[in-house]
Structures are given as structure tokens and as C-alpha cells.
mmCIF file of C-alpha atoms in Angstrom:
data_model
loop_
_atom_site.group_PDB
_atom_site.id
_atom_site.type_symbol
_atom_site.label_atom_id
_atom_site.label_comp_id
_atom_site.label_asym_id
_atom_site.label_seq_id
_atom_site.Cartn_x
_atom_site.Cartn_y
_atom_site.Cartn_z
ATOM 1 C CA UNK A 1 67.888 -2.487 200.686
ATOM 2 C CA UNK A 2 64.109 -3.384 199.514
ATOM 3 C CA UNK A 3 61.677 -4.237 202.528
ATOM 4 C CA UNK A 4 58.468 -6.597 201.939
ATOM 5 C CA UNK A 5 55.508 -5.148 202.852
ATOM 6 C CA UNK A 6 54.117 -7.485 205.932
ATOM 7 C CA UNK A 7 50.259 -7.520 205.122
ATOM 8 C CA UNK A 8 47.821 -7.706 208.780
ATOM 9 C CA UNK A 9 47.098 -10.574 209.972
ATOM 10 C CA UNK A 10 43.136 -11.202 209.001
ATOM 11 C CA UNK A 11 41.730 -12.616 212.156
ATOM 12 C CA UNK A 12 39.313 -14.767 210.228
ATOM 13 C CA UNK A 13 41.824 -16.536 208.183
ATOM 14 C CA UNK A 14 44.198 -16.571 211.373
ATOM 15 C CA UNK A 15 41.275 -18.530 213.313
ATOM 16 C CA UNK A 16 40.716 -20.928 209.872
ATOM 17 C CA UNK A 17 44.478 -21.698 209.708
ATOM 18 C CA UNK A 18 44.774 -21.859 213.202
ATOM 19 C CA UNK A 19 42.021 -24.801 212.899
ATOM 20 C CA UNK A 20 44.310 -26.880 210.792
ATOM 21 C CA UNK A 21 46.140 -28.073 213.868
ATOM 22 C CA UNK A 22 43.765 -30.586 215.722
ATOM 23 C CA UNK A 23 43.082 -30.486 219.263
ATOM 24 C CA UNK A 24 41.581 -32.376 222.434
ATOM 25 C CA UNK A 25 39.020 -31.097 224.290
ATOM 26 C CA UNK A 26 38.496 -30.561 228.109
ATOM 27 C CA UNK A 27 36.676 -28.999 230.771
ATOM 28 C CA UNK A 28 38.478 -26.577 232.625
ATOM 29 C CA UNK A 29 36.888 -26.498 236.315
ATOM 30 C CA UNK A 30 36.846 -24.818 239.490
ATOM 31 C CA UNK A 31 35.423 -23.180 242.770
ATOM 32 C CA UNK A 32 33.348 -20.163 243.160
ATOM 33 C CA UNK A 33 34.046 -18.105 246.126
ATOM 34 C CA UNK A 34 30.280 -19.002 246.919
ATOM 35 C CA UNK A 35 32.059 -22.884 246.483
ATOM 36 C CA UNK A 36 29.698 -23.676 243.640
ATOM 37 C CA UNK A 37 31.507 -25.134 240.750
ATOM 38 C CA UNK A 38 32.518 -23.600 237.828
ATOM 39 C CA UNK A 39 33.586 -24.311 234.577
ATOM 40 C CA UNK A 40 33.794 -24.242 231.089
ATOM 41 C CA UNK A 41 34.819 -25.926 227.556
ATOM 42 C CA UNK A 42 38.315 -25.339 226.334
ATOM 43 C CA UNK A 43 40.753 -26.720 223.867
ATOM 44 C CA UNK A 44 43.998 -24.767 224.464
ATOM 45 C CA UNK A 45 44.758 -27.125 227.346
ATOM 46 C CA UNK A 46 48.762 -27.946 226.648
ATOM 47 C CA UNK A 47 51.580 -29.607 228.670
ATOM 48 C CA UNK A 48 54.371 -27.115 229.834
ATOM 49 C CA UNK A 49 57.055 -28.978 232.050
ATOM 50 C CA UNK A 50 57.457 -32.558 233.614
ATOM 51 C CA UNK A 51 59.959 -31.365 236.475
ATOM 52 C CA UNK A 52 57.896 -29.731 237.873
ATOM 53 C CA UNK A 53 54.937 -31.132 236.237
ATOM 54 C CA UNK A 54 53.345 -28.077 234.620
ATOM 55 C CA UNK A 55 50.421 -27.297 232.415
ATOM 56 C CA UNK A 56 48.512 -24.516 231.114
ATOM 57 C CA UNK A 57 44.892 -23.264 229.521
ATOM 58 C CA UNK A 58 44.168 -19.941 228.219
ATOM 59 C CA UNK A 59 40.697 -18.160 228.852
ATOM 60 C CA UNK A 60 39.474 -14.786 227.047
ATOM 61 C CA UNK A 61 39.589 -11.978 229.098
ATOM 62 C CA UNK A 62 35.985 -11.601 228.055
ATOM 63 C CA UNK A 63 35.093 -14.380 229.645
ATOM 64 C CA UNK A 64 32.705 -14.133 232.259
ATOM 65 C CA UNK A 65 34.256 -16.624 234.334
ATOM 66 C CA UNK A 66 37.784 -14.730 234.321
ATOM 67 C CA UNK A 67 37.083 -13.508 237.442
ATOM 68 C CA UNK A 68 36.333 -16.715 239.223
ATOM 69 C CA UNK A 69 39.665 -18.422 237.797
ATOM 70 C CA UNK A 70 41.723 -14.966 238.741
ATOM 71 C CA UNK A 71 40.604 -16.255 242.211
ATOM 72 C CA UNK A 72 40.559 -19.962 242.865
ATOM 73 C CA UNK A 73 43.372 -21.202 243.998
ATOM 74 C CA UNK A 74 43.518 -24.051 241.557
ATOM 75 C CA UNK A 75 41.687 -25.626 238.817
ATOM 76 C CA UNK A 76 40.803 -29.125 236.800
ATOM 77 C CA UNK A 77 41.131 -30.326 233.650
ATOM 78 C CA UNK A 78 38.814 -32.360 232.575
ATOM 79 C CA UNK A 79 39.931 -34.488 229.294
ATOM 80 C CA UNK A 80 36.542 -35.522 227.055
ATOM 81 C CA UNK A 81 36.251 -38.471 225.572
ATOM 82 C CA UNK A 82 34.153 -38.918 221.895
ATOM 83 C CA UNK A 83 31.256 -40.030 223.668
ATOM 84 C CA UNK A 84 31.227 -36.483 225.712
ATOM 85 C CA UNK A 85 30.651 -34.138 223.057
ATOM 86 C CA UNK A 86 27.106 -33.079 224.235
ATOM 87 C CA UNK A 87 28.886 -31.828 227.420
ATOM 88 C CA UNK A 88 31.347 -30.080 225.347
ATOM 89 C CA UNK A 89 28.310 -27.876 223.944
ATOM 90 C CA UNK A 90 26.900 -27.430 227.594
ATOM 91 C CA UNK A 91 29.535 -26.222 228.967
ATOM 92 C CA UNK A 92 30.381 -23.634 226.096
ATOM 93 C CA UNK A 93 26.911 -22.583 225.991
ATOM 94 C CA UNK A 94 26.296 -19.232 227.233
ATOM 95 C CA UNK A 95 22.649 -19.908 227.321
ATOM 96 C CA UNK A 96 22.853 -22.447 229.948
ATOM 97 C CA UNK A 97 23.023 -21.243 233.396
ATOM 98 C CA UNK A 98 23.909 -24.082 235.678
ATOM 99 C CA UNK A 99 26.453 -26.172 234.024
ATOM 100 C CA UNK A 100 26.367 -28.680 236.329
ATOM 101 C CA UNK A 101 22.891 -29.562 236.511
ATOM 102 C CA UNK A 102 22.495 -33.185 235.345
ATOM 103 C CA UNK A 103 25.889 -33.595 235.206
ATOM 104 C CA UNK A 104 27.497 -36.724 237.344
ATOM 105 C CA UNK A 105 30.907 -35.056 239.059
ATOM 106 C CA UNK A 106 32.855 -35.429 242.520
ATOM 107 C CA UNK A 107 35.318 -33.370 244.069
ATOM 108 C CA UNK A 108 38.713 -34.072 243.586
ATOM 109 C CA UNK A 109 41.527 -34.049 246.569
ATOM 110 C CA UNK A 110 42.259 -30.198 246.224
ATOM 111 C CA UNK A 111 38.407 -29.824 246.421
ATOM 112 C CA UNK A 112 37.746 -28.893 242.637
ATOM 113 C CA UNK A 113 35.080 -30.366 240.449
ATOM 114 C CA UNK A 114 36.033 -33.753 238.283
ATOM 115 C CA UNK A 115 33.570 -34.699 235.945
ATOM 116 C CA UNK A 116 33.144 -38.510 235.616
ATOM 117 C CA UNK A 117 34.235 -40.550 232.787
ATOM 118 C CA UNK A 118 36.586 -38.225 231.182
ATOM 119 C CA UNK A 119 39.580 -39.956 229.894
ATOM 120 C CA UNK A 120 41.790 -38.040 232.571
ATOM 121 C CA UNK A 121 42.091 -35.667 234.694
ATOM 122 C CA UNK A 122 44.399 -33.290 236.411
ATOM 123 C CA UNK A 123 44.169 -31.524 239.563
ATOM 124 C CA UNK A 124 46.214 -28.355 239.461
ATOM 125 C CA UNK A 125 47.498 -24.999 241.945
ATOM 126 C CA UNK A 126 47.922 -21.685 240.310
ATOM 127 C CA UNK A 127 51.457 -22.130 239.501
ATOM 128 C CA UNK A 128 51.370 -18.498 237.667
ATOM 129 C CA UNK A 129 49.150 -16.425 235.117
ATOM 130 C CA UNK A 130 49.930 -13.961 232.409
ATOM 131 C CA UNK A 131 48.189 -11.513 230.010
ATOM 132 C CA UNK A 132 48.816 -12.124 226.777
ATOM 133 C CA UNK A 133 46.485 -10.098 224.449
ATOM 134 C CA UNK A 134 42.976 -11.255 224.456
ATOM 135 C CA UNK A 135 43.641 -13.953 226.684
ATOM 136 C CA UNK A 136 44.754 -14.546 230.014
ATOM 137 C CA UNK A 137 47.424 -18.136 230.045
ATOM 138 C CA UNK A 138 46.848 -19.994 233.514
ATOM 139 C CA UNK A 139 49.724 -22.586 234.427
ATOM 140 C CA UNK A 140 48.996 -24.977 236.359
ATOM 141 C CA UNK A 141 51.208 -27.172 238.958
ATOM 142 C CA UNK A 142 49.358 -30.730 238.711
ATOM 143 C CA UNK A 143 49.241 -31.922 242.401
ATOM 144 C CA UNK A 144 46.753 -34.959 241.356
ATOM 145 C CA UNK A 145 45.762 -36.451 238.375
ATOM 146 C CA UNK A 146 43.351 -39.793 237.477
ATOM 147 C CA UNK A 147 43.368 -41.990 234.571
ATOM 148 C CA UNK A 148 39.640 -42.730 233.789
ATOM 149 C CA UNK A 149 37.341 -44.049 230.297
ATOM 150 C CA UNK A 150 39.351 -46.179 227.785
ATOM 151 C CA UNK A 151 37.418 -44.342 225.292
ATOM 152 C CA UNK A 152 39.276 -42.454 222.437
ATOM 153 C CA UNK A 153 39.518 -38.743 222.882
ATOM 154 C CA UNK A 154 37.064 -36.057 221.817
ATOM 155 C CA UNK A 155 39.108 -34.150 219.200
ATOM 156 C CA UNK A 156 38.330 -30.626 217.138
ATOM 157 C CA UNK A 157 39.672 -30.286 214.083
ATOM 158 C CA UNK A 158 38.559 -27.248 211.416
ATOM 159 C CA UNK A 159 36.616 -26.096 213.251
ATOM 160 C CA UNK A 160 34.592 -29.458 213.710
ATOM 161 C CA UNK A 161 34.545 -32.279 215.730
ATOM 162 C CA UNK A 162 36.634 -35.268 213.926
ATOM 163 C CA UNK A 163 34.378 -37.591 215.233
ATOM 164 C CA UNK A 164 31.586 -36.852 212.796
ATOM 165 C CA UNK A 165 34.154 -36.362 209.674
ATOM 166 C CA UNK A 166 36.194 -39.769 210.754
ATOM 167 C CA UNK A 167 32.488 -41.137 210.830
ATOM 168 C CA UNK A 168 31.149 -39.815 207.339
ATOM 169 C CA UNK A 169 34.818 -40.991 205.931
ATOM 170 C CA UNK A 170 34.227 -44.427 207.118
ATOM 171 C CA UNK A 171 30.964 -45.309 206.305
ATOM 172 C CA UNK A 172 31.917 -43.551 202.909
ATOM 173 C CA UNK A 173 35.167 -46.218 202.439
ATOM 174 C CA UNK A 174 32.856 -48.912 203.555
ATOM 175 C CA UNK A 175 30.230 -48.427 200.934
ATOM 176 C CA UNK A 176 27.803 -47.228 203.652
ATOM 177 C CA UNK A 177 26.778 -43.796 202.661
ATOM 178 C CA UNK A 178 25.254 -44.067 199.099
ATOM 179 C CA UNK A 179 25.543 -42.248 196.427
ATOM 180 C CA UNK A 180 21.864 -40.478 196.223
ATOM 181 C CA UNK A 181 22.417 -39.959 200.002
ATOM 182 C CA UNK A 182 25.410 -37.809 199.518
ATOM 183 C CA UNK A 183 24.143 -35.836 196.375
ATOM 184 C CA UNK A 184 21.382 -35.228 198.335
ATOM 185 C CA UNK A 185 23.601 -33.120 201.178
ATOM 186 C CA UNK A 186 25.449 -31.618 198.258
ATOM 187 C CA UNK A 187 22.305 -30.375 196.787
ATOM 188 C CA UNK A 188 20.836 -28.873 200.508
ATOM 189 C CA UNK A 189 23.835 -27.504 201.674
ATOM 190 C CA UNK A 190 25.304 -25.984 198.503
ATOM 191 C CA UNK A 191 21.987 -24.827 197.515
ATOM 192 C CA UNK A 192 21.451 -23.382 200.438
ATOM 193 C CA UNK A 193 24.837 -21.498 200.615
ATOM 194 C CA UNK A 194 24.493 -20.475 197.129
ATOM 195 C CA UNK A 195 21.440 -18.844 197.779
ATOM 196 C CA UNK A 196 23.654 -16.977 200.429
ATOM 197 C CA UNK A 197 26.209 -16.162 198.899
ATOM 198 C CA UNK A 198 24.008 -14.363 196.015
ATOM 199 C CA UNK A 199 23.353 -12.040 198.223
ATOM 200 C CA UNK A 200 26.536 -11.880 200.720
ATOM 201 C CA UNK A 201 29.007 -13.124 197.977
ATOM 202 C CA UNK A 202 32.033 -10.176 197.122
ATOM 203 C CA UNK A 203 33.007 -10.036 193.620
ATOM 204 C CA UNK A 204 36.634 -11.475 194.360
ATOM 205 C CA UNK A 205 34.649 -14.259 196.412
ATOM 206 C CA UNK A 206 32.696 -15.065 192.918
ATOM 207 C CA UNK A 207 36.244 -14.672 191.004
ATOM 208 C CA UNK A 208 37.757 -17.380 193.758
ATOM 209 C CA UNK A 209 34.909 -20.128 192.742
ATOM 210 C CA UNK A 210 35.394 -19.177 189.147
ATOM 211 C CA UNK A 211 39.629 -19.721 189.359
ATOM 212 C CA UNK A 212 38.443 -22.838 190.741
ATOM 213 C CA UNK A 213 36.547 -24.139 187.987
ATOM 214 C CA UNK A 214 39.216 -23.036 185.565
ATOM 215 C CA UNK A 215 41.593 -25.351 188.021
ATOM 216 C CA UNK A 216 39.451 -28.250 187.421
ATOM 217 C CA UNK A 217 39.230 -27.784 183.465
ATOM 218 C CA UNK A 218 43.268 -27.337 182.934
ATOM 219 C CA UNK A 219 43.564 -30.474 185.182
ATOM 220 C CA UNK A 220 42.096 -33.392 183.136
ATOM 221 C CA UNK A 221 44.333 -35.494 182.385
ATOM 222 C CA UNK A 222 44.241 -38.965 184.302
ATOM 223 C CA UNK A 223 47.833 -38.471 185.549
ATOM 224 C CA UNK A 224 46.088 -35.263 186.975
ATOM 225 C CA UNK A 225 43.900 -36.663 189.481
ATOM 226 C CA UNK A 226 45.181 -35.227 192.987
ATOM 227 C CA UNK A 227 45.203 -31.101 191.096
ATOM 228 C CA UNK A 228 41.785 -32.078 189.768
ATOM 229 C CA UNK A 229 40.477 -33.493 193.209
ATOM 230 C CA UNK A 230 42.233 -30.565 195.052
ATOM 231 C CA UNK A 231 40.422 -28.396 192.398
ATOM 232 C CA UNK A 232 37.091 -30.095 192.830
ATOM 233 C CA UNK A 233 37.301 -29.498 196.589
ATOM 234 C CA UNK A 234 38.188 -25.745 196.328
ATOM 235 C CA UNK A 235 35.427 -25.411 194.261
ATOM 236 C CA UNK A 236 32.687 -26.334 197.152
ATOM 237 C CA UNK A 237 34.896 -24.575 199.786
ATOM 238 C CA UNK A 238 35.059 -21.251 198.017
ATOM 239 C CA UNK A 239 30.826 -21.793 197.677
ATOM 240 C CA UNK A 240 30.672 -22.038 201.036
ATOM 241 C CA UNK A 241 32.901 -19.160 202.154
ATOM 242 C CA UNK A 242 30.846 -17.035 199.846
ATOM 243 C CA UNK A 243 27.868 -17.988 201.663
ATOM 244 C CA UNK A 244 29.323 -16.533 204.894
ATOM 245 C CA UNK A 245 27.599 -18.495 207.237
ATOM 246 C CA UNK A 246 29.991 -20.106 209.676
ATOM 247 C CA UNK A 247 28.205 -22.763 210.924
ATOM 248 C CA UNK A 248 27.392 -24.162 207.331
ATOM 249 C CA UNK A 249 31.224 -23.861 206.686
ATOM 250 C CA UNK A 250 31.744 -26.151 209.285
ATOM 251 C CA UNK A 251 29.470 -28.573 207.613
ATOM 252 C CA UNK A 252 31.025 -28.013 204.297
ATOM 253 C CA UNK A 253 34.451 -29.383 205.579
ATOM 254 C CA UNK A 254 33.196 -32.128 206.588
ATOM 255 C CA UNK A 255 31.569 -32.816 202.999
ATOM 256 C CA UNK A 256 35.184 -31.676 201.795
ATOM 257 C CA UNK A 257 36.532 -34.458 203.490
ATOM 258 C CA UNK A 258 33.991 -36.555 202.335
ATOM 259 C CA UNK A 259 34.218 -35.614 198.214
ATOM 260 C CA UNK A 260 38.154 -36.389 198.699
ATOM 261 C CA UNK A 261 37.886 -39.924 199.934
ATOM 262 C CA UNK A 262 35.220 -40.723 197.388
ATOM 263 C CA UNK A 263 36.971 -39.257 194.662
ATOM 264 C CA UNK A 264 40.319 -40.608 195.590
ATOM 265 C CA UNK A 265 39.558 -44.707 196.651
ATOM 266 C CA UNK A 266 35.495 -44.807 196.183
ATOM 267 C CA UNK A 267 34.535 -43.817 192.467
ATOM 268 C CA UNK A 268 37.579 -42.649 190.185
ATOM 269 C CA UNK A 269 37.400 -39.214 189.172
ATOM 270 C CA UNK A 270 37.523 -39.663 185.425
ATOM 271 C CA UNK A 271 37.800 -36.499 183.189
ATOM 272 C CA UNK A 272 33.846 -35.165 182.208
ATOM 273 C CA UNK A 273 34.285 -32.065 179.668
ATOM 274 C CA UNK A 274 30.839 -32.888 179.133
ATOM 275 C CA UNK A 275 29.938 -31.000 182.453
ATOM 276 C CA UNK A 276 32.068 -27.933 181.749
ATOM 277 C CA UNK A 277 29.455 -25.426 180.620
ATOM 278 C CA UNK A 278 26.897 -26.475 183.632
ATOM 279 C CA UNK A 279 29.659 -26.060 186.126
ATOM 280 C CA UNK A 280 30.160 -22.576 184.682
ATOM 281 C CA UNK A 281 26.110 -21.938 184.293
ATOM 282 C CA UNK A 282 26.411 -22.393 188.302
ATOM 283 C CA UNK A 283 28.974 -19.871 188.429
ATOM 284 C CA UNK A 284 26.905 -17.440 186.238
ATOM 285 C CA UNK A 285 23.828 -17.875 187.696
ATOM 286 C CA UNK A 286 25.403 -16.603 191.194
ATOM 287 C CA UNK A 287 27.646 -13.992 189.496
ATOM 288 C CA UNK A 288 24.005 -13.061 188.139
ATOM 289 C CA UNK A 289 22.577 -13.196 192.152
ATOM 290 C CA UNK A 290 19.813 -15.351 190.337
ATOM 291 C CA UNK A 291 19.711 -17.449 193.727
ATOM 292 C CA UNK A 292 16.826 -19.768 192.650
ATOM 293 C CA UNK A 293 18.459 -20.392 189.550
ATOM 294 C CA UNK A 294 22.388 -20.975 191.042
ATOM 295 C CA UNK A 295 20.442 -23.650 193.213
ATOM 296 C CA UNK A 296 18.881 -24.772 190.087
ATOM 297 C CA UNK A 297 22.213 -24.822 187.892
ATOM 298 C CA UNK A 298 24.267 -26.997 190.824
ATOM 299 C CA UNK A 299 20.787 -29.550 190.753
ATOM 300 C CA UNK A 300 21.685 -29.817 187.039
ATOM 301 C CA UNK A 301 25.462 -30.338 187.286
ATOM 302 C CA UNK A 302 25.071 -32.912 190.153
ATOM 303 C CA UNK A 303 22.387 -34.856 188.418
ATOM 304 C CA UNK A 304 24.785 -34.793 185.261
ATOM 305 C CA UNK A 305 27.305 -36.070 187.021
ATOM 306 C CA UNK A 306 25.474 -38.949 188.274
ATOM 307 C CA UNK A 307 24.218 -39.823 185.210
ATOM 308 C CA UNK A 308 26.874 -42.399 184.061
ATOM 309 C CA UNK A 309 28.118 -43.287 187.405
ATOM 310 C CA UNK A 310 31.884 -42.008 186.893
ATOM 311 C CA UNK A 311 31.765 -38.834 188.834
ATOM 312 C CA UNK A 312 34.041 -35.954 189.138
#
């Protein structure tokens, strides 16, 4: 009987695939023992059971507020709306010290800190908790719980908020965001992550952006579109994970996002063999860890591009 080798699970792609699945976000709240609130920004808030009427969060045991949950008696979860994403940032900053200050909240019924205008929020009691390797899952038994905004939710997606992508993608579809505005971000943030990468970029990383150019030029027929648009956009994501810079990454997605709606219902993504050998001078330039002149080489290609209004 042959077995399959069962390769590790990389945590980096784990937490990338993981990011596929989008998510709300809340503020998980309680007491101190001091009675000070406490709290902080989660998005593994989930529903467990109606009868009783169970849910749960998890927190990272290195969390410095594991201790403070491990003893409250209950907690809040605070659902965010769009409009709520700076407090999102506050309250998963470890650099601020006093969550709360500046921030409009009452106390609930059990006593625990609601913040106002979240979309809703549930009171809970420690209904159990379990280890469960990094983590530490809370349940929750809700014993009060408040509709509140009308807003639409605050919701994480790839690692970014979709707010800002479901923003770029409509002003894209509207005709909005223009076409030297967007080659402008292409230029900036690729450049920029080329540069990177020429200097953080492994050889298989340069051999991923170079499969996808060959992707691109077996795909150019005009029956061919979606492989040459999927092509085109693993091109710019394999740039950007050679840069290795996560929080560019999470800008290139959105730009993803953004290069598949134009190419798809904005400007048709006709076949251009006439911007075959610049797409592969970019590749050469960076195999070559010529980071001025990588930069240089995607100016060229996106300028090309451009030139008779067609794109690809």
C-alpha cells in the first residue's frame, strides 16, 4: 500500500488561505478586576447554538489581555459597522494604552462595556473556555443583546478591509478612477515592491513571476480572456509576494481586485504580443537585482500598454 507524503502546513500560506473566507469585525469587551474596561479587536467572533443561545471568540494566549478575560465573568461583543474601522485599528493597536479614551460607550445590564453605534451587540456569561493551540476559544451564553446602526457591517477580507476594495471596484465600474490615476498606483506600488523584492526575492519567487508571464503569452487568444486575466493578476501578486512586505501585499490585493474588474467589464483585454519582450525585460531586470532598472522596465511596459488605449 503506497502512502502520500502529507507536506507541513506553512503558517504563512495557512494565514493567506485562511483570509479567503471573509469576516465581520467586533470588539470583544470586558471588566478589569480594577473595573476598568477592557477590550480588544477580533474577527473570530462565530455563533455556536440557539437553544441555549451560544457564541464564541478566540484570543491568543499571547495576548496580554488573556488574563483579564480568564477572569471576568462575562464579556461583549461589539459588532462594527463600515464607518468604525478607525476603532478597529485602536483597539488592535498595541501602542495605544487606554482604549477607551475618546471613545463614546455605556455599560450594558451585566455591567460590561458596549460601545455605541455598533450594529449589535451581545452581552454574554462565561458559558465555558478551552485551549486549543495558540489560542484560548471563549463561549459565551448571550444573556442580552441590542440591535443598534443600520449601517452595513465592517468586513475583512484578504487580509483587507472590503470596504476600501468594494470602494476602488466601484468607482472603477463607474468610470470614476481614471486611467492615469490607476497606472500611477501600479507604477508606486510595483516599483516599490520590485525594488524589494531585488533584494528579498528567492530564486523560485523570480521563477513564480516568470511562469506567470509565460501564462499570459500561451493565453492570447480572445476566447482566452478569463486564463489571460487570471494570468495578468498572478503576475502582480507573485511581484508583490517577492517583495515580502506584508503590508504592501495587502495593498496589492486590493489593486488585484481592481486590474480584474477593469480588465473584465472596463477596457477589454485584447491580445498585445507587442509588449512581450518588455514584460520579460521586467522580469530580467529583477532576476538581474538591477532594482532601479526593474522599476524602470515596469514604467516602460505600463506606458506601452497605455499607448493605444486597449490594455492588457
Amino acid at each position: 500500500m503506497s502512502h502520500e507524503t502529507i507536506e507541513a502546513i506553512e503558517p504563512k500560506l495557512f494565514r493567506q488561505l485562511l483570509g479567503c473566507f471573509p469576516t465581520g469585525v467586533a470588539i470583544v469587551t470586558t471588566n478589569a478586576a480594577d473595573g476598568r474596561p477592557a477590550g480588544l479587536t477580533c474577527n473570530s467572533f462565530s455563533s455556536v447554538s440557539l437553544e441555549p443561545p451560544l457564541v464564541l471568540f478566540s484570543l491568543r494566549k499571547a495576548s496580554s489581555l488573556l488574563p483579564t478575560f480568564a477572569l471576568a465573568g462575562s464579556f461583549a461583543i461589539n459588532i462594527l459597522s463600515q464607518s468604525q474601522d478607525a476603532l478597529s485599528g485602536r483597539f488592535a493597536s498595541s501602542k495605544v494604552t487606554d482604549k477607551f479614551d475618546g471613545v463614546a460607550w455605556r455599560r450594558g445590564p451585566l455591567g460590561t462595556p458596549l460601545i455605541d453605534d455598533c450594529l449589535a451587540s451581545f452581552e454574554c456569561t462565561v458559558h465555558a473556555r478551552h485551549e486549543a493551540g495558540d489560542h484560548e476559544i471563549f463561549i459565551g451564553e448571550v444573556k442580552h443583546m441590542a440591535p443598534g446602526s443600520p449601517d452595513h457591517a465592517l468586513v475583512f477580507y484578504k487580509g483587507a478591509y472590503m470596504m476600501l476594495a468594494e470602494s476602488l471596484r466601484k468607482l472603477v465600474l463607474e468610470g470614476q478612477l481614471g486611467t492615469s490615476d490607476i497606472d500611477e498606483a501600479y507604477r508606486a506600488l510595483y516599483g516599490t515592491l520590485l525594488r524589494l523584492a531585488c533584494a528579498r526575492a528567492s530564486e523560485a519567487e523570480v521563477d513564480a513571476i516568470e511562469q506567470a508571464v509565460d501564462q499570459i503569452e500561451q493565453h492570447q487568444g480572445e476566447k482566452a480572456l478569463p486564463q489571460r486575466i487570471e494570468a495578468m493578476a498572478s503576475f502582480f501578486s507573485s511581484i508583490a509576494l517577492a517583495g515580502h512586505n506584508e503590508a504592501l501585499q495587502l495593498m496589492a490585493r486590493t489593486m488585484t481586485a481592481v486590474l480584474r474588474e477593469r480588465m473584465t467589464l472596463v477596457i477589454p483585454a485584447h491580445p498585445r504580443p507587442d509588449v512581450f519582450p518588455l514584460r520579460r525585460k521586467v522580469v530580467a531586470r529583477l532576476r538581474a537585482r538591477d532594482a532601479e532598472g526593474a522599476a524602470a522596465a515596469l514604467d516602460e511596459f505600463i506606458t506601452a500598454l497605455r499607448a493605444g488605449e486597449t490594455g492588457q
